[in-house]
Coordinates of C-alpha atoms and ligand atoms in Angstrom, one line a residue:
M89 CA 90.2 104.9 70.8
P90 CA 89.9 101.2 71.1
E91 CA 92.5 99.3 73.0
T92 CA 93.5 97.2 70.0
E93 CA 95.2 100.3 68.7
I94 CA 97.0 101.1 71.9
K95 CA 100.1 99.0 71.6
T96 CA 102.4 99.4 74.5
E97 CA 105.4 99.9 72.2
T98 CA 103.8 102.5 70.0
V99 CA 101.4 104.6 72.2
Q100 CA 100.5 107.7 70.1
S101 CA 98.7 110.7 71.6
P102 CA 95.4 111.2 69.9
D103 CA 92.7 113.3 71.4
A104 CA 92.1 112.6 75.1
P105 CA 89.2 110.3 75.6
P106 CA 86.0 112.1 76.6
T107 CA 86.0 110.7 80.1
A108 CA 89.2 112.6 81.0
P109 CA 88.6 116.1 82.4
P110 CA 90.9 118.5 80.5
S111 CA 91.7 120.5 83.6
A112 CA 93.2 117.6 85.4
A113 CA 96.2 117.2 83.1
P114 CA 99.4 118.2 85.0
T115 CA 102.6 117.3 83.2
R116 CA 103.6 113.8 84.1
A117 CA 106.9 112.1 83.6
A118 CA 105.3 108.7 83.3
S119 CA 104.3 107.1 80.0
M120 CA 103.4 103.5 79.4
E121 CA 106.4 103.0 77.1
K122 CA 108.8 104.3 79.7
V123 CA 107.4 102.1 82.4
V124 CA 107.4 99.1 80.2
A125 CA 111.0 99.7 79.3
L126 CA 112.0 100.2 83.0
C127 CA 110.1 97.0 83.9
K128 CA 112.1 95.0 81.5
R129 CA 115.4 96.8 82.2
R130 CA 115.2 96.4 86.0
G131 CA 113.4 93.0 86.2
F132 CA 109.9 93.9 87.2
V133 CA 108.0 92.5 84.2
F134 CA 109.3 90.6 81.2
P135 CA 107.4 89.7 78.0
G136 CA 106.1 86.1 78.4
S137 CA 108.0 83.3 76.5
D138 CA 110.5 85.9 75.6
I139 CA 113.2 83.7 74.1
Y140 CA 110.6 82.1 71.8
G141 CA 109.7 85.5 70.4
G142 CA 107.1 86.1 73.0
L143 CA 103.4 85.2 73.2
A144 CA 101.2 88.2 72.6
N145 CA 99.7 89.8 75.8
T146 CA 101.4 87.5 78.2
W147 CA 103.8 88.9 80.8
D148 CA 105.9 87.4 83.5
Y149 CA 106.8 89.1 86.8
G150 CA 110.6 89.2 87.3
P151 CA 112.6 89.3 90.6
L152 CA 111.5 92.8 91.6
G153 CA 108.0 92.6 90.1
V154 CA 107.2 89.5 92.2
E155 CA 108.3 91.4 95.4
L156 CA 106.2 94.4 94.5
K157 CA 103.2 92.2 93.7
N158 CA 103.6 90.1 96.9
N159 CA 103.9 93.3 99.0
V160 CA 100.5 94.4 97.5
K161 CA 98.9 91.1 98.2
Q162 CA 100.3 90.8 101.7
L163 CA 99.3 94.3 102.6
W164 CA 95.8 93.7 101.3
W165 CA 95.4 90.5 103.2
R166 CA 96.7 92.0 106.4
T167 CA 94.4 95.1 106.0
F168 CA 91.2 93.4 104.9
V169 CA 91.4 89.9 106.4
Q170 CA 93.8 89.6 109.4
R171 CA 93.2 92.9 111.0
R172 CA 89.4 92.6 110.9
R173 CA 87.4 90.4 113.1
D174 CA 84.5 90.2 110.6
M175 CA 86.6 88.8 107.7
V176 CA 88.0 85.3 106.9
G177 CA 89.9 84.0 104.0
L178 CA 89.6 81.2 101.3
D179 CA 91.9 79.8 98.8
A180 CA 89.8 77.8 96.3
G181 CA 90.7 75.9 93.1
I182 CA 90.8 77.4 89.7
L183 CA 88.7 74.5 88.3
M184 CA 85.2 74.1 89.6
H185 CA 82.1 72.1 88.7
P186 CA 80.7 73.3 85.4
R187 CA 77.3 73.8 87.0
V188 CA 78.9 76.6 89.0
W189 CA 79.2 78.7 85.9
E190 CA 75.7 77.9 84.7
A191 CA 74.3 79.0 88.1
S192 CA 76.5 82.2 88.2
G193 CA 75.2 83.2 84.8
H194 CA 78.7 83.2 83.2
V195 CA 77.8 80.6 80.6
V196 CA 75.0 82.7 79.3
N197 CA 76.0 86.2 80.3
F198 CA 79.8 86.5 80.5
N199 CA 80.1 87.9 77.0
D200 CA 81.8 90.8 75.5
P201 CA 80.3 92.4 72.4
L202 CA 82.6 92.4 69.4
V203 CA 82.6 94.0 66.0
D204 CA 84.8 93.2 63.1
C205 CA 85.9 95.4 60.3
R206 CA 84.9 93.8 57.0
T207 CA 87.7 95.6 55.2
C208 CA 90.8 95.2 57.3
K209 CA 89.6 92.4 59.6
S210 CA 90.4 94.2 62.8
R211 CA 88.4 93.3 65.8
F212 CA 87.1 95.7 68.5
R213 CA 85.0 95.7 71.6
A214 CA 81.8 97.4 70.6
D215 CA 81.2 98.9 74.0
H216 CA 84.8 100.3 74.2
L217 CA 84.5 101.7 70.7
I218 CA 81.3 103.6 71.7
E219 CA 82.8 104.7 75.0
E220 CA 86.0 106.0 73.3
K221 CA 84.4 107.6 70.3
L222 CA 81.0 108.8 71.6
G223 CA 81.8 109.2 75.3
R224 CA 78.8 106.9 76.3
H225 CA 79.0 104.1 78.9
V226 CA 77.0 101.2 77.5
D227 CA 78.1 98.3 79.7
G228 CA 74.6 96.7 80.2
K229 CA 73.4 97.0 76.6
S230 CA 72.5 94.1 74.3
P231 CA 74.3 93.6 71.0
E232 CA 71.2 94.8 69.1
E233 CA 71.3 98.1 71.1
L234 CA 75.0 98.5 70.5
T235 CA 74.6 97.8 66.8
A236 CA 71.9 100.5 66.7
I237 CA 74.1 103.0 68.4
L238 CA 77.0 102.2 66.0
A239 CA 74.8 102.4 63.0
E240 CA 73.4 105.7 64.0
A241 CA 76.8 107.2 64.6
N242 CA 78.1 105.5 61.4
L243 CA 81.5 105.1 63.0
P244 CA 84.5 104.3 60.7
C245 CA 86.9 101.5 61.6
P246 CA 89.5 103.0 63.9
N247 CA 92.2 101.0 62.0
C248 CA 91.5 101.5 58.3
G249 CA 88.9 104.3 58.4
N250 CA 86.3 102.4 56.2
R251 CA 82.7 102.5 57.4
T252 CA 82.5 98.7 57.2
L253 CA 82.0 97.5 60.8
T254 CA 79.8 94.5 61.3
D255 CA 76.9 94.2 63.7
A256 CA 77.9 93.7 67.3
R257 CA 77.8 90.0 68.5
Q258 CA 78.5 88.3 71.7
F259 CA 81.6 86.4 72.5
N260 CA 81.9 84.3 75.7
M261 CA 85.1 85.1 77.5
M262 CA 85.6 81.9 79.5
F263 CA 88.5 79.7 78.7
R264 CA 87.2 76.1 78.2
T265 CA 89.1 73.1 79.2
T266 CA 88.3 69.4 79.5
L267 CA 88.7 67.2 82.5
G268 CA 90.0 63.7 82.0
P269 CA 92.7 62.2 79.8
V270 CA 90.6 61.7 76.7
E271 CA 89.3 64.9 75.3
E272 CA 86.2 63.5 73.6
T273 CA 84.9 61.9 76.7
G274 CA 86.1 64.5 79.1
T275 CA 83.7 66.9 80.9
V276 CA 83.9 70.5 79.7
T277 CA 84.7 73.0 82.4
Y278 CA 86.2 76.4 82.6
L279 CA 89.2 78.2 84.0
R280 CA 87.5 80.5 86.5
P281 CA 86.9 84.0 85.1
E282 CA 86.7 85.5 88.6
T283 CA 87.5 84.4 92.2
A284 CA 84.1 85.4 93.6
Q285 CA 82.1 82.3 92.8
A286 CA 84.1 79.9 95.0
I287 CA 83.2 82.1 98.0
F288 CA 79.4 81.6 97.3
V289 CA 79.9 77.9 96.6
Q290 CA 81.8 77.5 100.0
F291 CA 79.5 79.8 101.9
K292 CA 77.8 77.0 103.8
N293 CA 81.1 75.3 104.8
I294 CA 82.5 78.7 105.9
M295 CA 79.4 79.5 107.9
A296 CA 79.5 76.2 109.6
T297 CA 83.2 76.4 110.5
S298 CA 84.1 80.0 111.1
R299 CA 81.4 80.9 113.7
Q300 CA 80.9 84.3 112.0
K301 CA 77.7 86.1 112.4
L302 CA 76.3 88.7 109.9
P303 CA 77.7 91.0 108.8
F304 CA 80.9 89.2 107.8
G305 CA 83.0 88.7 104.7
V306 CA 85.2 86.2 102.9
A307 CA 88.3 87.2 101.0
Q308 CA 90.2 85.5 98.3
I309 CA 93.3 86.2 96.3
G310 CA 93.9 84.2 93.1
K311 CA 94.2 83.8 89.4
A312 CA 91.4 84.4 87.0
F313 CA 91.3 83.9 83.3
R314 CA 89.4 85.7 80.6
N315 CA 89.7 85.3 76.8
E316 CA 89.6 89.1 76.3
I317 CA 88.9 90.3 72.8
T318 CA 91.2 93.2 73.1
P319 CA 93.9 92.5 75.7
G320 CA 96.7 95.0 75.9
N321 CA 98.1 98.1 77.5
F322 CA 100.8 96.1 79.1
I323 CA 99.5 94.4 82.2
F324 CA 96.2 96.4 82.3
R325 CA 94.1 93.9 80.4
L326 CA 95.5 90.4 80.5
L327 CA 94.2 86.9 79.6
E328 CA 95.4 85.6 82.9
F329 CA 95.5 87.9 86.0
E330 CA 95.1 88.0 89.7
Q331 CA 92.2 89.3 91.7
M332 CA 91.7 90.2 95.3
E333 CA 88.0 89.8 96.0
I334 CA 85.7 90.2 99.0
E335 CA 82.2 89.0 99.3
Y336 CA 80.7 90.7 102.3
F337 CA 77.5 89.2 103.6
V338 CA 74.9 91.4 105.2
R339 CA 71.2 91.5 106.2
P340 CA 69.3 92.8 103.2
E341 CA 68.5 96.1 104.9
E342 CA 72.2 96.7 105.8
G343 CA 73.3 96.6 102.1
A344 CA 73.3 100.3 101.4
A345 CA 75.3 101.2 104.5
A346 CA 77.8 98.4 104.0
F347 CA 78.3 99.6 100.4
D348 CA 79.2 103.1 101.6
A349 CA 81.5 101.7 104.3
W350 CA 83.3 99.6 101.7
L351 CA 83.7 102.5 99.4
A352 CA 85.4 104.4 102.2
S353 CA 87.6 101.4 102.9
M354 CA 88.6 101.1 99.3
R355 CA 89.5 104.8 99.2
A356 CA 91.6 104.3 102.4
W357 CA 93.4 101.5 100.6
L358 CA 94.4 103.8 97.7
A359 CA 96.0 106.2 100.3
L360 CA 97.6 103.2 102.1
I361 CA 99.4 102.1 99.0
G362 CA 100.3 105.7 98.1
L363 CA 98.4 106.3 94.9
R364 CA 98.0 110.0 94.2
E365 CA 94.5 111.2 95.0
E366 CA 94.3 113.3 91.9
H367 CA 94.8 110.2 89.8
C368 CA 91.9 108.3 91.3
R369 CA 88.1 108.9 91.1
V370 CA 84.9 107.1 91.8
R371 CA 82.4 106.6 88.9
E372 CA 78.9 105.6 89.6
H373 CA 77.3 103.2 87.1
D374 CA 74.1 104.3 85.4
P375 CA 71.1 102.0 86.1
E376 CA 71.2 100.8 82.5
E377 CA 74.9 99.9 82.8
L378 CA 74.5 97.6 85.8
S379 CA 75.4 94.0 85.4
H380 CA 72.6 91.4 85.6
Y381 CA 73.3 90.8 89.3
S382 CA 74.0 94.3 90.6
S383 CA 71.7 96.8 92.2
R384 CA 74.5 99.4 92.6
T385 CA 78.0 99.5 91.2
V386 CA 80.8 102.0 91.3
D387 CA 84.2 101.8 89.6
I388 CA 87.3 103.2 91.2
E389 CA 89.0 104.7 88.1
Y390 CA 92.7 105.6 87.7
R391 CA 93.9 108.3 85.3
F392 CA 96.4 106.5 83.1
P393 CA 98.8 108.6 81.2
G394 CA 98.5 109.2 77.5
P395 CA 95.6 108.1 75.4
M396 CA 94.3 105.6 77.9
G397 CA 92.9 108.3 80.3
W398 CA 90.5 107.2 83.0
K399 CA 90.0 103.4 83.2
E400 CA 88.6 101.0 85.8
L401 CA 91.1 100.0 88.5
Y402 CA 88.7 98.4 91.0
G403 CA 85.0 97.7 91.3
L404 CA 82.4 97.7 94.1
A405 CA 79.0 96.1 93.6
N406 CA 75.9 95.3 95.5
R407 CA 75.1 91.8 94.2
T408 CA 72.0 91.5 96.4
D409 CA 71.2 87.8 97.0
F410 CA 71.6 86.9 93.3
D411 CA 74.5 84.5 93.7
L412 CA 73.4 82.7 96.8
A413 CA 69.8 82.3 95.4
R414 CA 71.2 80.9 92.1
H415 CA 73.6 78.5 93.8
Q416 CA 70.8 77.4 96.1
E417 CA 68.6 76.7 93.1
Y418 CA 71.2 74.9 91.0
S419 CA 72.8 72.9 93.8
G420 CA 69.6 72.1 95.8
E421 CA 71.4 73.0 99.0
D422 CA 69.9 75.3 101.6
L423 CA 72.1 78.4 101.7
T424 CA 69.9 80.5 104.0
Y425 CA 71.2 82.1 107.2
F426 CA 69.4 81.8 110.5
D427 CA 69.5 85.1 112.3
Q428 CA 69.4 84.4 116.0
P429 CA 68.5 87.9 117.2
T430 CA 65.4 88.1 115.0
G431 CA 64.6 84.5 114.6
Q432 CA 64.4 85.0 110.8
R433 CA 65.9 82.8 108.1
F434 CA 66.9 84.5 104.8
L435 CA 69.5 84.7 102.1
P436 CA 72.1 87.3 103.0
H437 CA 72.8 90.1 100.5
V438 CA 76.3 90.6 99.3
I439 CA 78.6 93.6 98.9
E440 CA 81.5 92.9 96.6
P441 CA 84.7 95.0 96.6
T442 CA 87.0 93.7 93.9
F443 CA 90.6 94.6 93.3
G444 CA 92.9 93.7 90.4
V445 CA 96.4 92.8 91.5
D446 CA 98.0 93.5 88.1
R447 CA 96.2 96.8 87.7
T448 CA 97.4 97.8 91.1
V449 CA 101.0 97.0 90.2
L450 CA 100.7 98.9 87.0
T451 CA 99.1 102.0 88.6
L452 CA 101.7 101.9 91.4
L453 CA 104.5 101.9 88.8
L454 CA 102.9 104.7 86.6
D455 CA 102.2 106.8 89.7
A456 CA 105.6 106.4 91.1
Y457 CA 107.6 106.9 87.9
D458 CA 109.4 110.3 87.9
E459 CA 112.3 111.9 86.1
E460 CA 114.5 114.7 87.4
Q461 CA 116.8 116.8 85.4
T462 CA 120.3 117.0 87.1
V463 CA 123.9 117.4 86.2
D464 CA 126.4 114.6 86.6
V465 CA 129.8 114.7 88.2
N466 CA 131.3 116.1 85.0
G467 CA 128.7 118.9 84.8
K468 CA 126.8 117.3 82.0
A469 CA 123.0 117.4 81.9
D470 CA 121.6 114.2 83.2
T471 CA 118.2 112.6 84.0
R472 CA 117.6 110.9 87.2
V473 CA 114.8 108.2 86.8
L474 CA 113.2 107.2 90.0
L475 CA 110.2 105.3 91.3
R476 CA 108.6 107.2 94.2
L477 CA 107.0 104.0 95.5
H478 CA 105.6 104.1 99.0
P479 CA 108.0 102.2 101.4
R480 CA 105.1 99.8 102.2
V481 CA 105.1 98.5 98.7
A482 CA 108.7 99.1 97.4
P483 CA 110.5 95.8 96.6
Y484 CA 113.6 96.7 98.6
K485 CA 113.0 98.8 101.7
A486 CA 116.6 99.8 101.8
A487 CA 120.0 99.0 100.4
V488 CA 123.3 98.7 102.2
L489 CA 126.3 100.0 100.2
P490 CA 129.9 99.9 101.2
L491 CA 131.5 103.0 99.6
M492 CA 134.2 100.8 98.1
R493 CA 134.9 97.1 97.8
K494 CA 137.5 97.1 100.5
P495 CA 137.4 94.4 103.2
E496 CA 137.3 96.9 106.1
L497 CA 134.2 98.5 104.6
T498 CA 132.4 95.4 103.3
E499 CA 132.8 93.7 106.6
V500 CA 130.9 96.4 108.4
A501 CA 128.4 96.7 105.6
R502 CA 127.7 92.9 105.5
D503 CA 127.2 93.0 109.2
L504 CA 124.7 95.9 109.0
F505 CA 122.9 94.0 106.2
A506 CA 122.6 90.9 108.3
R507 CA 121.3 92.9 111.3
L508 CA 118.7 94.6 109.1
E509 CA 117.5 91.2 107.8
D510 CA 117.2 89.9 111.4
E511 CA 115.8 92.9 113.1
T512 CA 113.4 94.3 110.5
G513 CA 112.3 91.1 108.6
V514 CA 112.0 93.2 105.3
L515 CA 113.8 92.8 102.0
V516 CA 117.0 94.8 101.9
D517 CA 119.5 94.8 99.0
Y518 CA 123.2 94.7 99.3
D519 CA 125.4 96.0 96.5
E520 CA 129.2 96.5 96.5
T521 CA 129.9 96.8 92.8
G522 CA 130.4 99.9 90.7
N523 CA 130.7 103.6 91.7
I524 CA 128.5 104.8 94.4
G525 CA 126.6 107.3 92.2
K526 CA 125.6 104.5 89.8
R527 CA 124.5 102.4 92.7
Y528 CA 122.3 105.2 94.0
R529 CA 120.7 105.6 90.6
R530 CA 120.1 101.9 90.3
Q531 CA 118.3 101.9 93.7
D532 CA 116.3 105.1 92.6
E533 CA 115.1 103.3 89.5
V534 CA 113.8 100.3 91.5
G535 CA 112.2 102.5 94.1
T536 CA 114.4 101.7 97.1
P537 CA 113.5 104.4 99.7
F538 CA 116.7 104.5 101.6
C539 CA 120.4 103.7 101.1
F540 CA 122.8 103.2 104.0
T541 CA 126.4 103.8 102.9
V542 CA 129.3 102.6 104.9
D543 CA 132.4 104.8 104.3
Y544 CA 135.8 105.3 106.0
E545 CA 134.2 107.7 108.5
T546 CA 132.1 104.8 109.6
L547 CA 135.2 103.1 111.0
E548 CA 135.8 106.1 113.2
D549 CA 132.3 107.3 114.2
R550 CA 130.3 104.1 113.9
A551 CA 127.7 105.9 111.8
V552 CA 126.5 105.6 108.2
T553 CA 125.2 108.0 105.6
V554 CA 121.5 107.7 105.0
R555 CA 120.4 108.8 101.6
D556 CA 116.7 109.5 100.8
R557 CA 115.5 108.4 97.4
D558 CA 113.0 111.2 96.9
T559 CA 115.1 114.2 98.0
T560 CA 118.6 112.7 97.6
E561 CA 119.3 114.4 100.9
Q562 CA 121.9 112.7 103.1
H563 CA 122.5 112.6 106.8
R564 CA 124.5 110.6 109.3
L565 CA 122.9 108.0 111.5
A566 CA 124.6 105.8 114.2
L567 CA 125.0 102.2 113.0
D568 CA 123.1 100.9 116.0
E569 CA 120.1 103.1 115.2
V570 CA 119.7 102.0 111.5
P571 CA 117.2 99.0 112.2
A572 CA 115.0 101.2 114.4
F573 CA 115.1 104.0 111.8
L574 CA 114.0 101.7 109.0
R575 CA 111.3 100.1 111.1
G576 CA 110.0 103.6 112.0
R577 CA 109.8 104.6 108.3
L578 CA 107.9 101.5 107.4
A579 CA 105.4 101.7 110.2
Ligands
ATP2090 P1 86.8 95.8 82.5 O1 85.6 96.7 82.4 O2 88.1 96.6 82.5 O3 86.9 94.7 81.6 P2 85.5 94.4 84.5 O4 84.4 95.3 85.0 O5 85.1 93.3 83.6 O6 86.8 95.2 84.0 P3 85.5 92.9 87.0 O7 84.8 91.8 86.4 O8 84.8 93.9 87.8 O9 86.2 93.8 85.8 O10 86.9 92.4 87.6 C1 87.3 92.9 88.9 C2 88.7 93.5 88.7 O11 89.6 92.6 88.1 C3 88.8 94.7 87.8 O12 88.4 95.9 88.6 C4 90.2 94.7 87.4 O13 91.0 95.3 88.4 C5 90.6 93.3 87.3 N1 90.5 92.8 86.0 C6 89.4 92.4 85.3 N2 89.7 92.0 84.0 C7 91.0 92.0 84.0 C8 92.0 91.7 82.9 N3 91.6 91.2 81.8 N4 93.3 91.9 83.2 C9 93.7 92.4 84.4 N5 92.9 92.7 85.4 C10 91.6 92.5 85.2

């Protein structure tokens, strides 16, 4: 079904999309509505401009969301840039010379095909409609080809059911803006629709200053903007989002092997952040689906709960020398590389692994969301909601909780809290309000892996209770060993 119909507040459960294998459907506590509700309730993600009634499809990361998101970005940077000798970073501007987007092909090609319903005026992505209703991937097809497919299938409007869809037509997704104080005389440029292009544009400067030799890569994390026809599904498809992108430059003959190596690295990343293997798969693009610049593309897809099913999480493309060749042509600058061992001069080829930050956050939350049926202290049936986030990405790595708000306990607890801050350098929560059961539940809901509780016994044995989020099991641990315990669990 088209994404316009999938409102995060009212996700229905129609037939599973054809891309989802029926066998891989274990019961799952997570649904988009539950995660959206938890995100608002616990301060992960708020509706944008909330007190003004909101602005459709804009979302703001709250206090815990920003921690989760920063953990993802820092882990990614550490993994793919700082820990590799063959990678360097870049942090370029959002605004670039308008010629950049002519050279890159975005002005002409960065279009989504849309169809309208003449009866109810709903608007859909033609390719998504075909994908959802007919199970065909049609990424690379022209509007004429899409129109022909739609006409042959005689699809009804998914909203009103009338067979009154228009022909498919192209819609450029770049946000335009003008430079200069007077709009009429200003130069039109665009908010970047991807972070990749700045890496090609700065290729010469990076080569001259970083002393890297092929193969090497450049990484960037930053905002990108797309005027999506059908934004939605919470933070899955946004107008403004963040990307973590790598352009990996290789000798032309090294492209295929580098592609495979990057696919393996991307899979390793999924394991590193703790996404469940059965919720991830690799989908190879058909030749006719390939973008104008790509000789091979795979998507890493995630199995979203409910009607969404399998959808793109990340992409990996072999962009050949398309971008450097185009920027060389449009800028007039020589962007070739001189290969000392062979004495040859050529344009490097490029392998591009691209990761969406917001989709990572969303999949982490959906993957981690769980509910357990329990009984409360009064013997009443109760549901424990928890986020089984990997400690590497969890906003708080631990919480320090004095059993009661009594000075003799809070003094020891505050002391432990300060020690953890100093000796582990990670974010730890401190909470002394409310009953201990409620405090545990609160930490479960925000994904805190460990709680350290200071009680009256602590005053005698200099030990705390460690409670595990996933099992709720508790054991005693010497106060002095708590920092090393936490460091060990995060390693
Ligand atoms: P889709 O087919 O879902 O529109 P795409 O193939 O256009 O995605 P890319 O251009 O390959 O996406 O962008 C790289 C990554 O950026 C995607 O894999 C995704 O994680 C993220 N991304 C792309 N568009 C959006 C968006 N509108 N909102 C949030 N993340 C996005």
